[in-house]
Amino acid sequence: MVVSPDGRSSGRLVQVEAHGLDVIGDAERKGSPRTLFWPWFGANVSILGLSYGAFALGFGISFRQALLAGVIGIVFSFLLCGFVAVAGKRGSAPTMVLSRAAYGVRGNRLPSVISWMLTVGWETVLTALAAMATATVFGRLGWGGGTETKVVALIVVGALTVAGGVAGFDLIMQMQTVITVVTGVLTVVYIALVADHIHWHTVNAVPAGSTQAFIGALVFMMTGFGLGWVNAAADYSRYLPRRSSGRGVIGWTTFGASLAPLLLLVFGLLLAGSSGDLDKAVAADPIGALTTILPTWFLIPFAAAAVLGLVGGAVLDIYSSGLALLAAGLRVPRPVAALVDGALMTAGSIYIVFFSDNFLGQFIGFLTTLGVPVAAWCGVMLADLALRRRDYDEGDLFRREGRYGDVAVVPLLLTLAATVLGWGLVTNGAAGWLDWQGYLLQPLGLGGRTGAWAYANLGVLAALVLGFLGTLVLSRGRVRAQEQQDPSPAVSEEVLGA
């Protein structure tokens, strides 16, 4: 049976979702803003949140600094997701289709490609972490944690993720509800079991870091949490009725997504701050390292909690990455796009699990590098949404000759300029292939690639602000002209592939 997000059975078997980029009709809209809690909580309740405590302290800051950076970074970045989610109920289409209002129908292909790369990257990372965690648990149990275990784990996790992405919305909502309950309970048990490993005096003795290090940790939290989801934030709210409260959409999205990471971050900071060995181990195996302080009897439940939590995030990513791939111009059914992404996810996971020897460095480099253009897109998208007083014209989102145009040059140039500025203000010393970044730190008097500001990751914030303010100033007239036009005819099947 299918259980809809409002908790009622629809009386039919789970089917593969037929919708791709098309608009969700009023008859198929269901639920209320509070139903957004389940997918967002389920996607972010992963035990990986505990590891972010070690990641934050890795910037050389104290517990209090890391806690403040985490709270601000998590809540603010998921608040951005909440604002983008409002576009879903106002336009009834996926996030990267609604983005066409700002960039034009074909001009939007560039941000769609970036969005696709980010979501595929995230689902790959989550799948790889699940396999590594499983191998670590099996190794501690003496059941073998070598190549065979990792291969089987990759197959199982990959199959669950791809199945959810291919089946679509209804199955994902059911999976997320189960994942939320099971993972939430097991995570609470984990915290209770390892609480005696916390030593407040040791945590409190961690020295404070510089302002620049604090900002770097804050930006890392933003890119690791909400900025990794903004490009998918409307993919689930598009199923809500048009009359749904915008404040409710913002509130439930932000609350559901932020709650688990905030709680996990606090405990993760306490654990990492209490043990230098655990802090270092997390960098190599973010999930598996957390098993070293567990009693043996809880290893299997821990593995279940870890894998389910990671699958919860990966399922949402593969669903949205398939939609982004379609928005980028690939003309295939949505389930086929999800399968394509699943194949790429598997290949990337194999590389991380079997060949990469510096997970944390590559991970931070990946987040920061793609975080810059995504932040620029987010700024443009939010400003464009704020300028609009009317709902999106759904038909013209698919017509090159419609009010949104084919290619909007100004938003594209603004996004490119914000990205160039942003990459010039970030560095990724642990990822050698990114040593070309940070080229503006010396010219702007910020100490160069080895100075105090080198790891503050100011570029992410700069791209977000430039995208937002630039759009407010430069696109106001364009939006007003669009909203003065009469509604367009209903969209036809021929233009859905635009």
XYZ file of C-alpha atoms in Angstrom:
498
model
C 0.000 0.000 0.000
C 1.094 3.586 -0.545
C 0.994 5.823 2.509
C 0.806 9.456 1.493
C 2.723 12.123 3.386
C -0.379 13.032 5.390
C -0.405 9.514 6.797
C -3.359 8.132 4.823
C -3.276 5.031 2.692
C -4.011 5.620 -0.974
C -5.127 2.039 -1.456
C -2.730 1.125 -4.227
C 0.583 -0.620 -4.587
C 3.785 1.380 -4.854
C 4.356 2.362 -8.452
C 7.198 4.015 -10.283
C 6.537 7.745 -10.318
C 5.616 8.915 -13.807
C 6.375 12.584 -13.160
C 9.617 14.073 -14.363
C 9.978 17.783 -15.006
C 6.260 18.267 -15.556
C 3.989 20.331 -13.350
C 2.092 18.560 -10.552
C -1.637 18.993 -11.121
C -3.955 20.182 -8.371
C -5.621 16.758 -8.154
C -2.304 15.128 -7.201
C -1.270 17.673 -4.577
C -1.520 16.350 -1.060
C -0.351 16.740 2.505
C 0.469 19.839 4.515
C 3.707 21.702 5.337
C 4.296 19.560 8.420
C 4.681 16.475 6.208
C 7.946 18.018 4.988
C 9.401 17.134 8.378
C 9.770 13.452 7.444
C 11.906 13.629 4.300
C 14.119 16.387 5.676
C 14.638 14.802 9.090
C 15.195 11.366 7.547
C 17.773 12.761 5.142
C 19.772 14.470 7.898
C 19.531 12.130 10.898
C 22.640 10.271 9.766
C 25.239 9.393 12.388
C 27.620 11.232 10.053
C 26.401 14.312 11.932
C 28.477 13.168 14.910
C 31.604 13.274 12.770
C 31.039 16.927 11.994
C 32.128 17.606 15.556
C 35.610 16.372 14.666
C 35.500 18.218 11.347
C 34.695 21.493 13.117
C 37.389 21.119 15.762
C 39.795 20.371 12.925
C 39.722 24.091 12.108
C 41.639 24.703 15.335
C 38.832 26.247 17.371
C 37.385 25.617 20.819
C 34.229 23.726 21.741
C 32.227 26.918 22.210
C 33.421 28.371 18.924
C 32.649 25.148 17.080
C 29.210 24.948 18.678
C 28.360 28.521 17.692
C 29.687 27.998 14.161
C 27.643 24.816 13.859
C 24.397 26.293 15.138
C 24.613 29.339 12.875
C 25.822 27.399 9.852
C 23.237 24.611 10.137
C 20.168 26.716 10.910
C 20.964 29.517 8.451
C 21.781 27.169 5.581
C 18.619 25.105 6.102
C 16.619 28.327 6.360
C 17.800 29.016 2.812
C 16.362 25.602 1.887
C 13.071 26.630 3.471
C 12.877 29.763 1.356
C 13.655 27.837 -1.841
C 11.031 25.239 -0.868
C 8.370 27.980 -1.037
C 9.024 28.128 -4.780
C 7.859 24.508 -5.044
C 4.341 25.164 -3.865
C 4.216 28.372 -5.941
C 5.324 26.668 -9.142
C 4.507 22.937 -8.833
C 7.724 21.911 -10.613
C 11.182 20.644 -9.560
C 13.693 23.135 -8.201
C 15.860 23.229 -11.303
C 12.824 23.875 -13.505
C 11.663 26.769 -11.322
C 15.175 28.176 -11.678
C 14.340 28.795 -15.344
C 12.357 31.860 -14.292
C 15.660 33.510 -13.365
C 17.996 32.060 -16.007
C 15.752 31.351 -18.990
C 14.724 27.945 -20.278
C 18.039 26.980 -21.877
C 20.165 29.403 -19.881
C 19.225 27.364 -16.825
C 21.121 24.354 -18.136
C 24.392 25.619 -16.653
C 23.148 25.775 -13.038
C 21.326 22.475 -13.655
C 24.616 20.787 -14.563
C 26.250 22.196 -11.423
C 23.291 21.018 -9.341
C 23.547 17.577 -10.889
C 27.264 17.346 -10.117
C 26.674 18.323 -6.483
C 23.878 15.835 -5.861
C 25.694 12.986 -7.614
C 28.762 13.829 -5.543
C 26.789 13.743 -2.311
C 25.054 10.448 -3.055
C 28.449 8.972 -3.941
C 30.008 10.138 -0.668
C 27.103 8.812 1.408
C 27.151 5.427 -0.316
C 30.895 5.086 0.136
C 30.640 5.984 3.819
C 27.965 3.328 4.327
C 30.222 0.667 2.799
C 33.233 1.763 4.868
C 31.197 1.765 8.080
C 29.858 -1.724 7.384
C 33.357 -3.053 6.759
C 34.617 -1.519 10.005
C 31.790 -3.098 12.015
C 32.303 -6.528 10.445
C 36.014 -6.267 11.081
C 35.478 -5.572 14.793
C 33.118 -8.540 15.002
C 35.699 -10.813 13.414
C 33.446 -11.513 10.450
C 35.854 -10.094 7.907
C 35.968 -6.437 6.938
C 37.979 -6.692 3.753
C 37.257 -6.338 0.078
C 34.407 -8.852 -0.043
C 32.508 -7.113 2.746
C 32.925 -3.715 1.095
C 31.732 -5.055 -2.245
C 28.595 -6.598 -0.733
C 27.910 -3.437 1.267
C 28.233 -1.294 -1.852
C 25.827 -3.558 -3.724
C 23.202 -3.500 -0.947
C 23.406 0.228 -0.260
C 23.532 1.059 -3.951
C 20.492 -1.115 -4.647
C 18.447 0.543 -1.890
C 19.425 4.014 -3.076
C 18.754 3.374 -6.749
C 15.433 1.632 -5.977
C 14.223 4.681 -4.071
C 15.417 7.085 -6.750
C 13.795 5.113 -9.570
C 10.481 4.515 -7.778
C 10.150 8.180 -6.892
C 8.150 10.341 -4.527
C 5.716 7.928 -2.834
C 8.308 5.268 -2.007
C 10.796 7.900 -0.848
C 8.261 9.367 1.575
C 7.598 5.907 3.012
C 11.306 5.102 3.269
C 12.062 8.391 4.996
C 9.374 7.842 7.618
C 10.799 4.412 8.512
C 14.385 5.684 8.431
C 13.461 8.599 10.701
C 11.981 6.371 13.399
C 14.542 3.540 13.326
C 17.626 5.718 12.971
C 16.390 8.221 15.544
C 15.879 5.527 18.190
C 19.190 3.771 17.519
C 21.091 7.069 17.541
C 19.691 7.898 20.981
C 20.838 4.483 22.221
C 24.313 5.098 20.754
C 24.578 8.416 22.584
C 23.549 6.789 25.858
C 26.128 4.000 25.465
C 29.119 6.257 24.789
C 28.199 9.151 27.076
C 30.799 8.065 29.640
C 33.541 8.767 27.065
C 32.879 12.482 27.404
C 35.355 14.342 29.594
C 34.264 17.916 30.014
C 37.579 19.118 31.438
C 39.384 17.859 28.325
C 36.790 19.413 26.035
C 36.928 22.711 27.887
C 40.727 22.766 27.621
C 40.685 22.849 23.808
C 42.155 26.290 23.015
C 40.212 28.922 21.116
C 41.098 29.687 17.530
C 41.169 32.814 15.418
C 38.213 34.652 13.940
C 39.261 33.424 10.526
C 39.217 29.802 11.697
C 35.770 30.319 13.220
C 34.442 31.703 9.930
C 36.002 28.781 8.066
C 34.216 26.288 10.317
C 30.934 28.171 9.951
C 31.137 28.146 6.153
C 32.080 24.463 6.184
C 28.937 23.740 8.207
C 26.862 25.696 5.704
C 28.267 23.809 2.724
C 28.090 20.457 4.507
C 24.440 20.879 5.434
C 21.920 23.320 3.920
C 23.923 24.512 0.919
C 24.191 20.882 -0.108
C 20.380 20.726 -0.318
C 19.211 24.134 -1.613
C 19.230 22.944 -5.205
C 16.697 20.222 -4.306
C 14.586 22.061 -1.737
C 11.483 22.489 -3.920
C 11.422 18.916 -5.226
C 9.165 17.768 -2.367
C 7.170 20.907 -1.561
C 5.889 20.916 -5.166
C 3.425 18.204 -4.127
C 1.782 20.430 -1.498
C -1.560 22.152 -2.208
C -1.253 25.725 -3.463
C -3.050 27.035 -0.386
C -0.321 25.699 1.913
C 1.213 28.261 4.231
C 4.517 29.664 2.973
C 5.644 30.201 6.565
C 4.741 26.610 7.314
C 6.824 25.381 4.375
C 9.813 27.418 5.556
C 9.381 26.439 9.188
C 8.890 22.699 8.772
C 11.681 22.404 6.198
C 14.129 24.267 8.444
C 13.044 22.489 11.624
C 12.972 19.002 10.115
C 16.366 19.399 8.460
C 18.137 21.162 11.353
C 16.932 19.211 14.386
C 19.026 16.048 14.067
C 22.252 17.752 12.874
C 22.151 20.191 15.792
C 21.750 17.442 18.391
C 24.345 15.211 16.740
C 26.815 18.066 16.373
C 26.748 18.863 20.086
C 27.461 15.266 21.047
C 30.020 14.867 18.277
C 31.908 17.918 19.542
C 31.941 16.496 23.066
C 33.257 13.126 21.871
C 35.917 14.529 19.543
C 37.011 17.105 22.092
C 37.412 14.372 24.709
C 39.736 12.174 22.646
C 42.468 13.283 20.272
C 42.731 9.741 18.888
C 39.035 9.637 17.988
C 39.296 13.088 16.464
C 42.056 11.916 14.102
C 40.385 8.583 13.300
C 37.205 10.311 12.120
C 39.172 12.040 9.363
C 40.027 8.666 7.796
C 36.725 6.832 8.416
C 34.037 9.278 9.606
C 31.475 6.616 10.501
C 33.578 3.566 11.281
C 35.743 5.458 13.760
C 32.690 5.954 15.958
C 32.474 2.185 16.539
C 35.771 2.070 18.435
C 34.080 3.247 21.640
C 31.050 0.954 21.380
C 30.351 -2.334 23.179
C 30.442 -5.270 20.778
C 26.784 -6.194 21.225
C 25.642 -2.861 19.765
C 27.783 -2.973 16.641
C 25.110 -4.493 14.426
C 22.396 -2.002 15.508
C 24.957 0.764 15.008
C 25.682 -0.446 11.481
C 21.950 -0.510 10.753
C 21.533 3.051 12.051
C 24.548 4.289 10.105
C 23.561 2.654 6.823
C 19.897 3.663 7.039
C 20.795 7.251 7.859
C 23.185 7.487 4.940
C 20.688 5.823 2.595
C 18.093 8.385 3.695
C 20.279 11.182 2.403
C 21.430 9.329 -0.695
C 17.862 8.525 -1.783
C 16.857 12.181 -1.774
C 20.049 13.043 -3.634
C 19.602 10.480 -6.399
C 15.978 11.528 -6.908
C 16.936 15.184 -7.230
C 20.054 14.471 -9.278
C 17.873 12.671 -11.824
C 15.605 15.703 -12.049
C 18.615 18.020 -12.403
C 19.983 15.829 -15.207
C 16.688 16.162 -17.065
C 16.693 19.933 -16.498
C 20.217 20.032 -17.940
C 18.817 18.779 -21.245
C 18.923 14.960 -21.197
C 15.702 13.703 -22.783
C 14.965 10.396 -21.117
C 12.290 9.282 -18.635
C 13.017 10.261 -15.014
C 13.624 6.632 -13.857
C 16.263 6.230 -16.582
C 17.997 9.409 -15.405
C 18.055 7.974 -11.870
C 19.639 4.781 -13.205
C 22.325 6.786 -15.007
C 23.127 8.607 -11.788
C 23.135 5.310 -9.922
C 25.821 3.961 -12.258
C 27.968 7.068 -11.734
C 27.377 6.872 -7.984
C 28.592 3.268 -7.934
C 31.738 4.080 -9.890
C 32.550 7.024 -7.626
C 31.914 4.986 -4.484
C 34.298 2.277 -5.683
C 37.016 4.904 -6.102
C 36.500 6.360 -2.617
C 36.320 2.989 -0.876
C 39.169 1.197 -2.635
C 41.554 3.849 -3.965
C 41.249 7.165 -2.078
C 43.562 7.542 0.937
C 42.595 11.070 2.038
C 38.844 11.148 2.441
C 38.490 14.270 4.586
C 40.729 16.455 2.429
C 38.964 15.453 -0.778
C 35.575 15.793 0.907
C 36.220 19.351 2.085
C 37.611 20.248 -1.323
C 34.536 18.867 -3.057
C 32.132 20.708 -0.751
C 33.904 24.036 -0.980
C 34.540 23.974 -4.722
C 30.963 23.170 -5.729
C 29.636 25.136 -2.761
C 30.758 28.378 -4.421
C 28.683 28.176 -7.651
C 25.761 26.638 -5.750
C 25.876 29.551 -3.300
C 25.882 31.955 -6.256
C 22.877 30.161 -7.780
C 21.128 30.188 -4.399
C 21.601 33.952 -4.098
C 20.167 34.500 -7.573
C 17.266 32.110 -6.960
C 16.306 33.622 -3.595
C 16.449 37.198 -4.869
C 14.413 36.277 -7.955
C 11.825 34.599 -5.722
C 11.714 37.617 -3.384
C 11.062 39.957 -6.322
C 8.030 37.972 -7.505
C 4.570 38.910 -6.280
C 2.744 36.274 -8.336
C 3.098 32.519 -8.680
C 5.202 31.183 -11.510
C 3.581 30.881 -14.910
C 3.939 27.127 -15.214
C 3.468 26.948 -18.975
C 6.185 29.475 -19.720
C 8.698 27.531 -17.638
C 8.828 25.155 -20.615
C 8.628 27.661 -23.519
C 11.744 29.339 -24.854
C 9.595 32.073 -26.371
C 7.678 32.610 -23.124
C 8.037 35.392 -20.562
C 11.123 33.845 -18.948
C 12.999 33.754 -22.220
C 15.532 31.372 -23.667
C 18.816 32.605 -22.159
C 18.911 35.317 -19.484
C 22.389 36.775 -19.906
C 22.559 38.949 -16.780
C 21.884 36.171 -14.203
C 24.312 33.862 -15.983
C 27.074 36.471 -16.030
C 26.333 37.298 -12.402
C 26.636 33.627 -11.431
C 29.902 33.244 -13.329
C 31.316 36.440 -11.789
C 30.303 35.316 -8.282
C 31.933 31.918 -8.901
C 35.186 33.457 -10.142
C 35.232 35.748 -7.100
C 34.373 32.888 -4.757
C 37.004 30.464 -6.033
C 39.570 33.230 -5.653
C 38.777 33.434 -1.926
C 38.863 29.739 -0.946
C 41.700 27.257 -0.581
C 41.861 23.478 -0.305
C 45.373 22.554 0.768
C 44.515 18.899 1.410
C 43.277 18.392 -2.153
C 46.200 18.929 -4.526
C 44.032 19.169 -7.623
C 42.500 22.371 -6.200
C 45.693 24.272 -5.429
C 44.850 26.791 -8.164
C 42.152 28.322 -5.953
C 42.732 31.279 -3.643
C 44.165 33.476 -6.403
C 42.543 36.647 -4.992
C 43.764 36.310 -1.404
C 47.104 37.997 -2.095
C 45.832 40.808 -4.388
C 43.129 41.710 -1.862
C 45.589 41.875 1.025
C 44.296 38.779 2.830
C 47.675 37.122 3.274
C 47.748 34.856 0.259
C 47.228 31.082 0.233
C 49.121 30.650 3.505
C 47.775 33.657 5.389
C 45.274 33.875 8.216
C 42.299 34.136 5.849
C 43.347 31.228 3.629
C 40.957 28.702 5.194
C 38.109 31.029 6.141
C 36.342 30.059 2.889
C 35.074 33.593 2.396
C 34.367 32.768 -1.236
C 31.187 30.847 -0.404
C 29.716 33.802 1.487
C 30.902 36.257 -1.168
C 29.235 34.248 -3.952
C 25.955 34.009 -2.013
C 25.849 37.741 -1.241
C 26.890 38.838 -4.737
C 24.306 36.574 -6.377
C 21.548 37.844 -4.094
C 22.294 41.578 -4.140
C 23.188 41.600 -7.829
C 19.867 40.014 -8.742
C 17.886 42.391 -6.537
C 19.458 45.347 -8.318
C 19.715 44.087 -11.889
C 16.625 41.868 -12.320
C 13.870 43.956 -10.741
C 12.691 45.427 -14.042
C 12.815 42.070 -15.819
C 10.650 40.403 -13.162
C 8.121 43.241 -13.180
C 7.804 42.997 -16.974
C 7.251 39.245 -16.738
C 4.486 39.582 -14.150
C 2.596 42.161 -16.179
C 1.962 39.625 -18.951
C -1.262 37.645 -19.180
C -1.200 33.962 -18.132
C 0.061 31.635 -20.843
C -1.805 28.603 -22.188
C -1.442 25.307 -20.360
C 1.783 23.460 -21.099
C 1.590 20.699 -23.694
C 3.443 17.398 -23.862
C 5.604 18.650 -26.746
C 7.352 21.312 -24.721
C 7.992 19.307 -21.531
C 11.364 18.203 -22.850
C 12.592 21.781 -23.256
